[in-house]
Amino acid sequence: MEASKVIPTAPVAEFQPKILALVCTYCTYTAADMAGSARMQYPPTVRIVKYLCTGRIDILHILKAFEAGADAVMVSGCEAGSCHFLEGNLRARERVEYAKKLLAEIGLEPERLEMFEVAASDAPKWVMVVREMTERVKKLGPSPLHREGGSPAQVAAAVQRVVAQ
Ligand code: FES
C-alpha cells in the first residue's frame, strides 16, 4: 500500500489588520503615549492620527481611511463629561453612529468602526481596546477595500492629507 503523500504548502501569512485610530490629544493620545513609555505590549496593528478633539473628526476622514485600505477605524476620545471642548466627544459619537450606517449601505461591516473612551491616565484600557479591535478585525477578515502592500502609515498619511485641507 502506497503511503499517503504529504504535499508541502507554503505557510499562510497571518492576516495583520490595518487599523487607524483617530484620537484626541488630551485623553486617548496621552494614554497611548503612556502605554508606549511603560513598554506595555499590544499588537502593532494600529496607526494613530491625532486631533485636538474628536469633535473635529469628520465623517469624510473615516470614509477616507477605509478608501485608503484600512481594515478598521477606531475613534477614541475623552470620557463622557471630560471633553476639553465640552461636547466634542458627543458629536464624534453621533458621527460614528452615522458613519456605521453609511458603511452598511456600501457593504462594509459596521463593526469595522468603533468609538471608545480612554482617559489620559488609563494606558491599560488603551492596550485593551487595541487588542479587542485587532481580534474583532481578524475574525472579520480583510476589508473588501484592503490593499496588499499598503502600510498603516500610508493609510494614516492619506487621512492626514484630507484633514489638512
Ligand atoms: Fe478629548 Fe474632546 S478633548 S474628546
Coordinates of C-alpha atoms and ligand atoms in Angstrom, one line a residue:
M1 CA 0.0 0.0 0.0
E2 CA 1.3 3.4 -1.0
A3 CA 2.0 5.8 1.8
S4 CA -0.1 8.9 1.6
K5 CA 1.7 11.8 0.0
V6 CA 2.3 14.9 2.0
I7 CA 2.1 17.9 -0.2
P8 CA 4.2 20.7 1.3
T9 CA 2.4 24.0 1.3
A10 CA 3.8 27.4 1.8
P11 CA 3.0 28.8 5.2
V12 CA 0.0 31.2 5.1
A13 CA 0.9 34.5 6.4
E14 CA -1.4 35.5 9.3
F15 CA -3.7 38.4 8.4
Q16 CA -2.4 41.6 10.1
P17 CA -5.2 44.1 10.2
K18 CA -4.5 47.8 9.4
I19 CA -6.4 49.8 12.0
L20 CA -6.5 53.5 12.0
A21 CA -7.1 55.2 15.4
L22 CA -8.4 58.7 15.2
V23 CA -7.8 60.0 18.8
C24 CA -7.9 63.2 20.8
T25 CA -4.7 64.6 22.1
Y26 CA -5.9 65.2 25.6
C27 CA -7.0 61.8 26.6
T28 CA -6.5 58.8 24.4
Y29 CA -3.3 60.0 22.8
T30 CA -1.8 60.6 26.3
A31 CA -2.9 57.1 27.3
A32 CA -1.3 55.6 24.2
D33 CA 1.9 57.6 24.8
M34 CA 2.0 56.3 28.4
A35 CA 1.4 52.7 27.2
G36 CA 4.4 53.1 24.9
S37 CA 6.6 54.7 27.6
A38 CA 5.7 51.9 30.0
R39 CA 6.5 49.3 27.3
M40 CA 3.1 47.8 27.5
Q41 CA 2.7 45.1 24.8
Y42 CA -0.1 45.3 22.2
P43 CA -0.5 44.4 18.6
P44 CA 1.4 46.6 16.1
T45 CA -1.8 46.9 14.0
V46 CA -2.8 50.4 14.9
R47 CA -1.6 53.7 13.5
I48 CA -2.7 56.9 15.2
V49 CA -3.9 60.2 13.8
K50 CA -4.1 62.8 16.5
Y51 CA -6.8 65.5 16.7
L52 CA -7.2 68.3 19.2
C53 CA -10.6 66.9 20.0
T54 CA -12.6 64.0 18.5
G55 CA -15.3 66.7 17.7
R56 CA -13.0 67.7 14.9
I57 CA -13.3 64.3 13.2
D58 CA -15.4 64.4 10.1
I59 CA -17.2 61.5 8.5
L60 CA -15.1 62.1 5.4
H61 CA -11.9 61.3 7.4
I62 CA -13.4 58.0 8.4
L63 CA -14.5 57.1 4.9
K64 CA -11.1 58.2 3.5
A65 CA -9.4 55.8 5.9
F66 CA -11.5 52.9 4.5
E67 CA -10.9 54.0 0.9
A68 CA -7.2 54.1 1.6
G69 CA -7.2 50.5 2.7
A70 CA -7.9 50.5 6.5
D71 CA -9.5 47.3 7.7
A72 CA -11.0 49.2 10.6
V73 CA -11.2 52.6 12.2
M74 CA -11.2 53.4 15.9
V75 CA -12.3 56.8 17.2
S76 CA -11.3 57.4 20.7
G77 CA -11.5 60.4 22.9
C78 CA -12.2 61.6 26.4
E79 CA -14.8 60.0 28.6
A80 CA -18.3 61.5 28.6
G81 CA -18.3 64.7 30.6
S82 CA -14.5 65.1 30.3
C83 CA -14.1 66.6 26.8
H84 CA -12.0 69.7 26.9
F85 CA -14.3 71.2 24.3
L86 CA -17.4 70.2 26.3
E87 CA -19.3 68.2 23.7
G88 CA -16.8 67.2 21.1
N89 CA -16.9 63.6 22.1
L90 CA -20.7 63.5 22.0
R91 CA -20.6 65.0 18.4
A92 CA -18.0 62.4 17.5
R93 CA -20.2 59.6 18.8
E94 CA -23.1 60.8 16.7
R95 CA -20.9 60.9 13.6
V96 CA -19.5 57.4 14.2
E97 CA -23.1 56.1 14.5
Y98 CA -24.0 57.8 11.2
A99 CA -20.8 56.6 9.5
K100 CA -21.7 53.0 10.6
K101 CA -25.0 53.3 8.7
L102 CA -23.1 54.5 5.6
L103 CA -20.7 51.6 5.9
A104 CA -23.5 49.2 6.0
E105 CA -25.1 50.8 2.9
I106 CA -21.9 50.4 0.9
G107 CA -21.5 46.8 2.0
L108 CA -18.8 47.1 4.8
E109 CA -19.5 45.6 8.2
P110 CA -20.3 48.5 10.6
E111 CA -18.3 46.6 13.2
R112 CA -15.2 47.8 11.4
L113 CA -15.8 51.2 13.0
E114 CA -16.0 51.7 16.8
M115 CA -15.9 54.6 19.2
F116 CA -14.1 54.2 22.5
E117 CA -13.4 56.5 25.5
V118 CA -10.0 56.2 27.0
A119 CA -8.9 58.6 29.8
A120 CA -5.4 60.1 29.8
S121 CA -4.4 58.0 32.8
D122 CA -5.8 54.8 31.5
A123 CA -3.0 53.2 29.4
P124 CA -4.1 49.7 30.2
K125 CA -7.5 50.5 28.7
W126 CA -5.8 51.7 25.5
V127 CA -4.0 48.4 25.3
M128 CA -7.2 46.5 25.9
V129 CA -9.2 48.3 23.2
V130 CA -6.4 47.9 20.6
R131 CA -6.4 44.1 21.4
E132 CA -10.2 44.0 21.3
M133 CA -10.3 45.7 17.9
T134 CA -7.5 43.7 16.5
E135 CA -9.2 40.4 17.4
R136 CA -12.5 41.7 16.1
V137 CA -11.0 42.6 12.7
K138 CA -9.1 39.3 12.5
K139 CA -12.4 37.5 12.8
L140 CA -14.0 39.7 10.1
G141 CA -11.0 39.3 7.8
P142 CA -9.6 41.9 5.4
S143 CA -11.8 44.8 4.3
P144 CA -13.1 44.4 0.7
L145 CA -11.1 47.6 0.2
H146 CA -8.0 46.2 1.8
R147 CA -4.8 46.9 -0.2
E148 CA -2.0 44.5 -0.1
G149 CA 1.3 46.1 0.5
G150 CA 0.0 49.4 1.7
S151 CA 1.2 50.1 5.2
P152 CA -0.9 51.5 8.1
A153 CA 1.4 54.6 7.8
Q154 CA 0.2 55.1 4.2
V155 CA -3.4 54.9 5.4
A156 CA -2.7 57.5 8.1
A157 CA -0.9 59.8 5.6
A158 CA -4.0 59.6 3.3
V159 CA -6.2 60.7 6.1
Q160 CA -3.9 63.4 7.3
R161 CA -3.9 64.9 3.8
V162 CA -7.7 65.2 4.0
V163 CA -7.6 66.6 7.5
A164 CA -5.1 69.3 6.4
Q165 CA -7.4 70.5 3.6
Ligands
FES1 FE1 -10.9 64.7 24.1 FE2 -12.8 66.4 23.1 S1 -10.9 66.9 24.0 S2 -12.7 64.3 23.0

